[in-house]
XYZ file of C-alpha atoms in Angstrom:
645
model
C 0.000 0.000 0.000
C 2.924 2.405 0.706
C 4.231 2.012 -2.879
C 0.764 2.573 -4.289
C 0.281 5.677 -2.108
C 3.678 6.981 -3.230
C 2.780 6.513 -6.900
C -0.489 8.252 -6.308
C 1.166 11.260 -4.627
C 3.684 11.488 -7.458
C 0.913 11.406 -10.027
C -1.018 14.133 -8.193
C 2.135 16.304 -8.124
C 2.725 15.675 -11.819
C -0.832 16.665 -12.628
C -0.513 19.904 -10.658
C 2.830 20.771 -12.294
C 1.517 20.037 -15.768
C -1.496 22.246 -15.211
C 0.677 25.175 -14.120
C 3.000 24.797 -17.128
C 0.151 24.382 -19.569
C -1.510 27.563 -18.364
C 1.592 29.695 -17.877
C 1.147 31.498 -21.184
C -2.589 31.927 -20.955
C -4.377 35.014 -19.679
C -7.857 35.714 -18.461
C -9.551 34.054 -15.459
C -12.255 32.401 -17.586
C -9.709 30.774 -19.880
C -7.681 29.693 -16.868
C -10.688 28.053 -15.200
C -11.867 26.412 -18.412
C -8.447 25.005 -19.222
C -7.866 23.813 -15.649
C -11.195 22.000 -15.514
C -10.679 20.357 -18.908
C -7.182 19.223 -18.074
C -8.273 17.909 -14.682
C -11.120 15.999 -16.327
C -8.673 14.525 -18.820
C -6.301 13.420 -16.067
C -8.887 11.809 -13.757
C -10.231 9.759 -16.654
C -6.853 8.226 -17.523
C -6.784 4.451 -16.795
C -3.678 4.634 -14.608
C -5.251 7.380 -12.460
C -8.436 5.334 -11.962
C -6.407 2.268 -11.029
C -4.753 4.247 -8.224
C -7.579 6.528 -7.111
C -10.903 5.210 -8.375
C -13.492 7.320 -10.170
C -16.695 9.289 -9.460
C -19.760 9.500 -11.702
C -22.913 11.574 -11.264
C -26.387 10.107 -11.800
C -29.276 12.490 -12.413
C -32.814 11.147 -12.455
C -35.334 12.556 -14.946
C -36.983 15.659 -13.427
C -40.238 13.886 -12.599
C -38.379 11.318 -10.453
C -36.150 13.661 -8.475
C -36.659 14.074 -4.741
C -34.913 15.242 -1.591
C -33.654 11.859 -0.417
C -33.130 11.678 3.351
C -32.947 7.880 3.827
C -31.565 5.057 1.683
C -31.455 1.290 2.104
C -30.151 -1.508 -0.089
C -32.867 -4.109 -0.693
C -32.235 -7.834 -1.133
C -33.304 -7.459 -4.772
C -30.209 -5.313 -5.385
C -32.354 -2.203 -5.813
C -32.077 0.854 -3.582
C -34.967 2.304 -1.592
C -34.762 6.119 -1.512
C -37.069 7.809 0.994
C -37.728 11.547 1.218
C -41.099 11.823 2.930
C -41.698 15.577 2.860
C -37.955 16.053 2.319
C -37.393 18.833 4.883
C -39.881 20.956 2.947
C -42.767 22.564 4.834
C -44.793 23.057 1.632
C -44.568 19.336 0.831
C -45.660 18.567 4.396
C -48.652 20.907 4.219
C -49.719 19.363 0.889
C -49.086 15.816 2.187
C -46.647 15.281 -0.681
C -44.547 12.379 0.601
C -42.034 10.753 -1.745
C -40.319 7.378 -2.116
C -38.365 6.044 -5.087
C -36.862 2.673 -5.968
C -33.738 2.847 -8.107
C -32.237 -0.081 -9.964
C -28.499 0.697 -10.262
C -28.019 -2.065 -12.860
C -30.834 -1.149 -15.254
C -30.843 2.536 -14.335
C -34.624 2.586 -13.863
C -36.514 4.619 -11.262
C -39.978 3.914 -9.869
C -42.299 6.023 -7.728
C -43.780 4.299 -4.680
C -46.881 5.516 -2.772
C -45.759 6.738 0.651
C -48.323 6.303 3.452
C -47.019 8.842 5.999
C -44.377 11.519 6.351
C -41.313 9.301 6.762
C -38.997 12.299 6.889
C -36.538 11.570 9.736
C -37.807 8.056 10.399
C -35.763 5.114 11.702
C -35.071 1.879 9.823
C -33.295 -1.464 9.903
C -33.131 -4.699 7.913
C -35.418 -7.536 9.090
C -34.633 -11.251 8.958
C -37.313 -11.846 6.297
C -35.658 -9.373 3.931
C -38.143 -6.574 4.559
C -37.096 -3.202 5.920
C -38.691 -2.029 9.170
C -39.445 1.706 9.153
C -40.757 3.458 12.260
C -41.398 7.072 13.187
C -41.418 10.248 11.133
C -42.831 13.765 11.185
C -46.067 15.007 12.727
C -45.211 18.719 12.802
C -42.415 20.862 11.424
C -40.460 23.050 13.791
C -41.428 26.673 14.277
C -38.619 29.146 14.849
C -38.992 31.695 17.604
C -40.061 34.531 15.324
C -42.702 32.366 13.661
C -44.437 31.253 16.877
C -47.564 33.345 17.501
C -49.260 31.387 20.291
C -47.580 30.686 23.627
C -47.308 26.976 24.298
C -45.289 24.037 25.544
C -45.379 20.874 27.614
C -48.182 20.154 30.093
C -47.649 17.186 32.426
C -51.011 15.794 33.545
C -51.134 14.071 36.969
C -53.706 11.449 37.944
C -53.723 10.622 41.682
C -56.582 8.124 41.445
C -55.218 4.563 41.899
C -58.423 2.983 40.648
C -58.737 4.132 37.054
C -56.944 6.019 34.265
C -58.215 9.276 32.779
C -58.573 10.089 29.085
C -58.592 13.758 28.086
C -59.677 14.578 24.515
C -58.033 17.051 22.182
C -59.279 20.524 22.986
C -59.139 20.050 26.763
C -58.678 23.418 28.497
C -56.170 23.965 31.319
C -56.399 27.112 33.491
C -53.547 28.214 35.760
C -54.406 28.532 39.454
C -51.982 31.448 39.923
C -51.691 33.041 36.476
C -55.343 32.525 35.449
C -54.315 31.878 31.829
C -55.970 29.127 29.778
C -54.213 26.746 27.388
C -55.736 24.161 25.055
C -54.426 20.638 24.316
C -53.699 19.745 20.699
C -54.164 15.961 21.004
C -55.886 13.437 23.263
C -53.909 11.995 26.155
C -54.339 8.870 28.289
C -53.162 9.401 31.867
C -52.555 6.080 33.663
C -53.910 5.490 37.134
C -51.771 6.189 40.187
C -49.539 3.464 41.563
C -49.970 2.401 45.171
C -46.655 2.255 47.034
C -46.209 -0.002 50.086
C -43.384 -0.467 52.561
C -41.506 -3.591 51.431
C -40.751 -4.683 54.977
C -44.082 -4.096 56.727
C -46.552 -3.969 53.855
C -47.826 -0.655 55.180
C -49.374 1.669 52.567
C -47.162 4.705 52.034
C -48.578 6.806 49.198
C -49.987 6.979 45.708
C -47.459 7.875 42.986
C -49.522 9.720 40.382
C -49.844 8.471 36.833
C -48.348 10.951 34.382
C -49.376 11.996 30.879
C -47.601 14.483 28.604
C -49.414 16.752 26.178
C -48.629 19.849 24.097
C -50.810 22.862 24.880
C -50.995 26.361 23.486
C -52.907 29.550 24.164
C -56.212 30.031 22.408
C -55.118 33.420 21.089
C -51.926 35.014 19.792
C -49.855 37.488 21.738
C -47.098 37.858 24.290
C -49.626 38.516 27.066
C -50.431 34.798 27.141
C -46.863 33.763 27.987
C -46.090 32.440 31.461
C -42.771 32.793 33.246
C -42.879 30.218 36.026
C -44.309 26.835 36.962
C -48.001 26.706 37.787
C -50.647 24.162 38.713
C -53.512 23.949 36.194
C -57.174 23.055 36.755
C -58.702 20.928 34.012
C -62.011 22.267 32.757
C -64.844 19.789 32.285
C -63.886 17.461 35.123
C -66.105 17.120 38.190
C -66.125 15.352 41.540
C -63.286 12.913 42.273
C -61.780 13.324 38.784
C -61.484 17.071 39.297
C -59.805 16.549 42.684
C -57.400 13.841 41.485
C -56.446 15.155 38.058
C -54.483 18.345 37.357
C -51.753 19.728 35.129
C -48.325 21.159 35.886
C -46.417 23.249 33.345
C -43.199 25.208 33.421
C -42.720 28.211 31.166
C -45.279 28.376 28.327
C -43.897 30.878 25.850
C -43.258 31.946 22.266
C -39.944 30.069 22.124
C -38.986 27.855 19.197
C -41.162 24.744 18.904
C -39.309 21.602 17.838
C -40.386 18.937 15.357
C -42.937 16.385 16.532
C -42.814 12.645 15.820
C -45.325 9.955 14.860
C -45.913 6.401 16.108
C -46.513 4.852 12.690
C -44.501 1.797 11.676
C -44.262 -0.089 8.380
C -42.446 -2.939 6.738
C -41.258 -2.297 3.200
C -41.561 -5.409 1.031
C -38.757 -5.347 -1.599
C -40.508 -7.890 -3.839
C -43.971 -6.314 -3.859
C -42.231 -2.902 -3.638
C -44.767 -1.442 -1.247
C -45.220 -0.369 2.365
C -47.120 -2.677 4.722
C -48.538 -1.082 7.863
C -47.706 -2.814 11.156
C -48.648 -1.975 14.741
C -47.514 1.519 15.748
C -44.914 2.147 18.426
C -46.066 3.106 21.913
C -44.044 6.323 21.658
C -44.030 8.817 18.826
C -40.486 9.235 17.517
C -38.733 11.700 15.185
C -34.995 10.921 14.660
C -35.029 7.449 16.295
C -32.448 4.687 15.918
C -33.538 1.103 15.207
C -31.000 -1.612 16.096
C -31.435 -5.336 15.385
C -30.803 -7.621 18.365
C -29.359 -11.121 18.193
C -32.783 -12.782 18.464
C -34.118 -10.793 15.494
C -36.146 -8.340 17.552
C -35.680 -4.613 16.959
C -34.720 -2.067 19.607
C -36.199 1.431 19.061
C -34.442 4.244 20.925
C -34.724 8.022 21.336
C -36.406 10.565 19.054
C -38.611 13.593 19.624
C -42.148 12.654 20.656
C -45.561 13.931 19.585
C -45.159 17.103 21.626
C -41.638 17.863 20.433
C -39.862 16.657 23.565
C -37.040 14.106 23.682
C -38.651 10.735 24.402
C -38.037 10.335 28.159
C -36.002 7.144 28.003
C -38.948 4.903 27.123
C -37.258 2.492 24.741
C -39.228 -0.314 23.110
C -38.743 -3.537 21.163
C -40.533 -4.801 18.042
C -41.003 -8.564 17.662
C -41.355 -9.449 13.946
C -42.961 -12.772 14.887
C -45.885 -11.168 16.719
C -45.824 -7.752 15.068
C -46.057 -6.146 18.522
C -44.071 -3.495 20.372
C -43.228 -3.786 24.080
C -41.393 -1.376 26.379
C -38.020 -2.347 27.765
C -38.156 -2.733 31.535
C -35.920 0.224 32.392
C -35.426 3.837 31.365
C -32.333 4.885 29.390
C -32.162 8.187 27.507
C -29.987 9.136 24.519
C -29.805 12.098 22.126
C -31.520 11.591 18.776
C -30.148 9.096 16.218
C -27.668 7.537 18.663
C -25.183 5.130 17.033
C -26.017 1.802 18.745
C -24.311 -1.428 17.638
C -24.970 -5.022 18.707
C -21.903 -6.657 20.290
C -21.000 -10.361 20.232
C -21.971 -10.694 23.895
C -25.456 -9.337 23.148
C -24.837 -5.957 24.754
C -25.072 -2.643 22.903
C -22.079 -0.413 22.131
C -22.892 3.311 22.073
C -20.097 5.294 20.456
C -21.406 8.720 21.462
C -22.224 9.624 17.846
C -25.650 11.269 17.543
C -27.654 13.740 15.486
C -28.058 16.356 18.171
C -31.485 16.870 19.710
C -31.469 16.412 23.472
C -29.894 17.959 26.585
C -26.158 18.653 26.482
C -25.551 16.577 29.604
C -27.855 13.563 29.142
C -26.887 10.329 27.382
C -23.847 11.652 25.556
C -21.106 9.586 27.194
C -19.998 6.557 25.143
C -20.303 3.166 26.769
C -21.583 -0.394 26.777
C -25.284 -0.865 27.556
C -26.816 -4.069 28.875
C -30.438 -3.604 27.799
C -31.707 -6.414 30.055
C -30.285 -5.061 33.291
C -30.075 -1.441 32.102
C -26.491 -1.177 33.346
C -24.284 1.240 31.413
C -20.491 1.095 31.586
C -18.823 4.302 30.424
C -15.789 4.123 28.146
C -12.851 6.525 28.500
C -10.240 8.042 26.199
C -12.547 9.721 23.673
C -10.832 12.801 22.214
C -12.910 15.851 21.261
C -15.718 14.423 23.378
C -17.592 17.749 23.119
C -17.731 17.388 19.304
C -19.638 14.153 18.835
C -22.770 15.485 17.165
C -22.857 14.629 13.443
C -19.868 12.307 13.846
C -19.882 8.930 12.107
C -19.220 5.495 13.590
C -18.359 2.343 11.673
C -17.730 -1.266 12.746
C -14.368 -1.983 11.154
C -13.974 -5.119 9.035
C -13.945 -7.912 9.726
C -16.711 -7.690 12.343
C -15.071 -10.470 14.391
C -12.406 -7.966 15.463
C -15.052 -5.877 17.254
C -13.096 -2.712 16.534
C -14.872 0.561 15.848
C -13.844 3.887 14.359
C -15.517 7.187 15.296
C -15.008 9.855 12.626
C -15.055 13.638 13.004
C -18.077 15.373 14.482
C -19.089 18.819 15.666
C -20.167 20.834 18.677
C -23.681 20.728 20.080
C -26.376 22.380 17.975
C -25.253 24.959 15.413
C -21.753 25.228 16.868
C -18.929 26.104 14.475
C -16.649 23.614 16.228
C -15.702 20.494 14.304
C -13.212 17.691 14.875
C -10.545 16.301 12.560
C -10.038 13.313 14.856
C -10.694 9.673 14.303
C -10.956 7.502 17.415
C -10.491 3.745 17.593
C -11.663 1.283 20.202
C -11.203 -2.485 20.517
C -14.079 -3.922 22.522
C -12.278 -7.271 22.874
C -9.708 -5.666 25.167
C -10.062 -6.443 28.869
C -10.399 -2.718 29.555
C -11.422 -1.106 26.266
C -10.732 2.598 25.812
C -10.565 4.967 22.861
C -7.259 5.865 21.232
C -6.729 8.348 18.420
C -6.404 7.074 14.857
C -5.100 8.957 11.815
C -6.292 12.550 11.588
C -8.414 14.067 8.855
C -7.098 17.090 6.996
C -10.034 19.212 8.166
C -12.545 19.247 10.985
C -15.408 17.186 9.566
C -19.107 17.039 10.350
C -21.354 14.518 8.520
C -18.625 12.157 7.189
C -20.021 9.302 5.090
C -18.411 5.885 5.578
C -18.911 2.537 3.857
C -17.245 -0.821 4.481
C -15.819 -2.307 1.263
C -15.368 -6.005 0.359
C -11.552 -5.753 0.522
C -11.736 -4.761 4.241
C -11.024 -1.091 3.605
C -13.441 1.681 4.613
C -14.341 4.515 2.259
C -14.674 7.833 4.119
C -15.863 10.816 2.123
C -17.505 14.218 2.187
C -18.878 16.158 5.107
C -18.417 19.830 5.910
C -16.276 21.842 8.312
C -19.190 23.906 9.630
C -22.809 23.234 10.530
C -24.796 22.159 7.425
C -22.062 23.307 5.054
C -22.258 26.874 6.328
C -19.744 29.331 4.792
C -19.204 27.075 1.762
C -17.388 24.524 3.928
C -18.172 21.264 2.094
C -15.157 18.940 1.971
C -14.448 17.496 -1.477
C -12.140 14.735 -0.289
C -12.266 10.950 -0.007
C -10.005 8.427 1.718
C -9.667 4.705 2.095
C -8.921 3.613 5.631
C -6.949 0.377 5.959
C -7.564 -1.238 9.383
C -4.603 -3.593 9.020
C -2.095 -0.720 8.802
C -4.163 2.008 10.535
C -3.541 4.359 7.633
C -5.516 6.627 5.341
C -5.014 6.512 1.580
C -6.215 9.619 -0.266
C -8.202 8.742 -3.387
C -10.093 10.650 -6.087
C -12.068 13.673 -4.909
C -15.871 13.525 -5.067
C -17.561 15.888 -7.503
C -20.524 16.744 -5.249
C -20.410 18.237 -1.749
C -22.310 16.308 0.922
C -23.251 17.439 4.428
C -26.517 17.253 6.410
C -29.086 14.646 5.246
C -26.524 12.644 3.266
C -25.241 9.077 3.330
C -23.609 6.244 1.417
C -24.527 2.673 0.477
C -22.319 -0.216 -0.723
C -23.829 -1.745 -3.881
C -23.703 -5.465 -4.806
C -21.208 -4.804 -7.606
C -18.671 -3.287 -5.178
C -19.332 0.351 -6.036
C -20.605 2.905 -3.489
C -23.645 5.151 -3.899
C -23.842 8.596 -2.267
C -27.085 10.516 -1.782
C -28.498 13.710 -0.303
C -27.069 16.910 1.205
C -29.008 19.811 2.636
C -26.830 22.915 2.849
C -28.157 25.764 4.955
C -26.765 28.381 2.552
C -25.739 28.441 -1.100
C -22.858 30.914 -0.865
C -19.789 31.610 1.232
C -21.282 34.812 2.665
C -24.348 32.888 3.924
C -26.783 35.232 2.205
C -28.644 32.853 -0.132
C -30.661 29.817 1.025
C -29.228 26.428 0.143
C -30.734 23.951 -2.285
C -31.164 20.253 -1.546
C -28.739 18.047 -3.508
C -30.844 15.621 -5.563
C -28.041 14.061 -7.609
C -26.675 10.631 -6.802
C -22.944 10.033 -7.115
C -21.272 6.670 -7.639
C -17.718 5.927 -6.555
C -15.946 3.075 -8.323
C -13.008 1.988 -6.102
C -9.546 1.302 -7.536
C -10.059 -2.474 -7.176
C -12.501 -2.407 -10.105
C -9.858 -0.965 -12.485
C -7.405 -3.856 -12.224
C -8.666 -5.799 -15.204
C -10.524 -9.052 -14.622
C -12.382 -9.830 -11.413
C -13.295 -13.191 -9.889
C -16.777 -14.580 -10.332
C -18.987 -16.357 -7.821
C -22.051 -18.388 -8.792
C -24.294 -21.276 -7.816
C -24.488 -22.364 -4.221
C -27.368 -22.305 -1.761
C -29.565 -19.253 -1.217
C -29.814 -20.077 2.481
C -27.014 -21.073 4.878
C -27.667 -21.546 8.583
C -25.259 -20.328 11.231
C -22.559 -22.964 11.718
C -23.406 -24.572 8.355
C -21.514 -24.723 5.050
C -22.305 -23.756 1.499
C -20.409 -24.497 -1.708
C -20.144 -22.008 -4.591
C -18.465 -22.102 -7.994
C -15.652 -19.823 -9.145
C -13.171 -20.416 -11.997
C -10.744 -18.303 -9.952
C -11.213 -20.345 -6.752
C -7.496 -21.029 -6.323
C -6.787 -17.256 -6.206
C -9.461 -16.403 -3.633
C -7.986 -14.997 -0.413
C -11.049 -13.644 1.428
C -14.778 -14.291 1.581
C -16.996 -11.744 3.294
C -20.673 -11.550 4.267
C -21.722 -7.894 4.233
C -25.047 -6.848 5.698
C -26.860 -4.318 3.479
C -26.982 -0.745 4.693
C -29.880 1.391 5.896
C -28.440 4.899 6.148
C -29.568 8.329 7.320
C -28.074 11.320 9.152
C -24.579 9.726 9.188
C -26.122 6.793 11.068
C -25.839 3.281 9.602
C -25.785 0.654 12.334
C -26.761 -2.147 9.943
C -23.592 -2.441 7.868
C -21.086 -5.066 9.019
C -18.598 -7.250 7.159
C -18.134 -10.783 8.517
C -15.121 -12.932 7.606
C -16.023 -16.472 6.516
C -13.749 -19.469 6.857
C -13.469 -21.237 3.499
C -11.721 -24.015 1.588
C -11.182 -24.432 -2.140
C -11.072 -27.482 -4.390
C -10.838 -27.062 -8.124
C -13.433 -24.468 -9.056
C -15.322 -24.889 -5.774
C -15.333 -22.618 -2.731
C -16.902 -23.983 0.450
C -17.689 -21.380 3.100
C -18.691 -21.765 6.749
C -20.963 -19.242 8.468
C -20.015 -18.428 12.097
C -22.306 -19.772 14.805
C -22.819 -16.594 16.825
C -26.246 -15.034 16.259
C -25.014 -11.742 17.725
C -22.248 -11.641 15.127
C -24.351 -12.937 12.238
C -27.845 -11.554 12.679
C -30.599 -13.313 10.762
C -31.335 -11.835 7.356
C -30.003 -11.341 3.842
C -26.323 -10.674 3.122
C -24.087 -9.925 0.177
C -21.342 -12.535 -0.181
C -18.136 -11.300 -1.849
C -15.013 -13.307 -2.740
C -11.724 -11.364 -3.077
C -8.801 -12.561 -5.171
C -5.069 -12.206 -4.471
C -5.111 -8.670 -5.955
C -7.858 -7.544 -3.577
C -10.466 -7.465 -6.338
C -13.919 -8.596 -5.186
C -16.471 -10.602 -7.115
C -19.961 -9.296 -7.631
C -22.069 -10.255 -4.650
C -24.181 -13.359 -4.292
C -27.226 -12.844 -2.074
C -27.377 -15.328 0.801
C -29.945 -15.594 3.583
C -28.993 -16.583 7.127
C -32.212 -17.880 8.750
């Protein structure tokens, strides 16, 4: 790799020198730019350059198929599901214009798919049956402080009656005992009955702990005179007798402050064969920006998100069982910021890297650690550099997954901070006392880095921006291959399109990588013009696909159980050095906890390759995988789809 990197640096220097010499006699800035661009295009398309650095190509859909893609997932059919929902566009939301596309990267075809709800900022993960579980989305767009006309906020409803719950309909009126101001609920709320508490030793009754319900309320009229400054106790109009005595509201400040997005409970499975959404039971909690993580038994853990009143879900995590189609709460409370990066470990526990998308208190759930969901114990991990810059950072499980090594990439300060990190951090969870250590540095502080595991065990890291949402024209047009075996970066061809917020990347079955999205806040360096959503797709073809011939892989079983073997055919079997199972990605907001590359033991005989799937269900989760075989040059075959039941 050192020789290849040296050749690449020499070629880059030669290109730069040639450009300067070629333009030395020219005058005029337009002619200079035109000549530079043409010469650069000529150089990056030369075969020897591609063989060292790879190549980028832009894909533009016909106008009628374009959308603001926020989420992407590779389906077991080899097609890519592209989900926009309302696409961070208030007008689309108001018109209920929700978009989904299916793109076939082989045939180049695009198909529109009816979208049943606003799946903008949903959560998703691959299911064992090959469907994609999608849960959460958008109920209400945020309102910035200057746009809020009616004072409002969170009302916590208390029910002190231990005998029955209370249901309050939308439109319920709450009047402050001290301030005398009245606020109206926007949705119905079920307030559970109070819980009787007894002394464990004597059995003596101690008290009733009230049941609590949360609801968003706002003033009936506009104006600053309806704001409140302090906590108050609120009478609930329409209640009488015991209900009136036992049920009341408590609210802190109700004001004209910014109102955050609100989430939905809706959940769906996307069927890649029928190419349609199938409604399943909704979650107990509404969630906007949630993370879905597959557990070793095939159930799905749903964590975090903003709820239906725009508050961070108060640690009420839940699990979806695909066998029953039902959601159940986990037994304990554990709170994280939105889109936390949560990965299943081989021991069944969950690794939280600290990467997140930002919504939530600065001091709650931001420390990295290992979470035992069953006991709700959380062991913090030390050594993380730039720990105050973990929002919009990326985390990837390094290949092969058996190593249980992770890399955390870049990140930024909380909220709209200008701070960004050029650090990468590594951690080996197989160590007796795992802790983070710094890896190779990036050239620039990087928010929103996209990362994809490749079949040759390298990791492609690309894009991002130095500032929040690409502010001040800070998109980073750079890409690198990270090599876990040498702990080094290798600079490769620069992407053509800048990518920041609402972007991601997906490994395709042919070994290329697809990039989507980007939602810049501004369109100019001076931050005076609003940004435009990036609708173009870009494809990166890695250097390993410019080395001439590639091995083939065919035949074999479509299903291989854990611990079982499967035999495939390859004329290049004697040259095969690696076989990998790679779980297909489901990516959004720099969060892709699905992708993992698993090393398979294998033997060869003639033109036959016999592979063995590891036995651990926490390492090899049930579902569909891409199987790649790499030859002695590091060139992968096209993938064979294999299901692990």
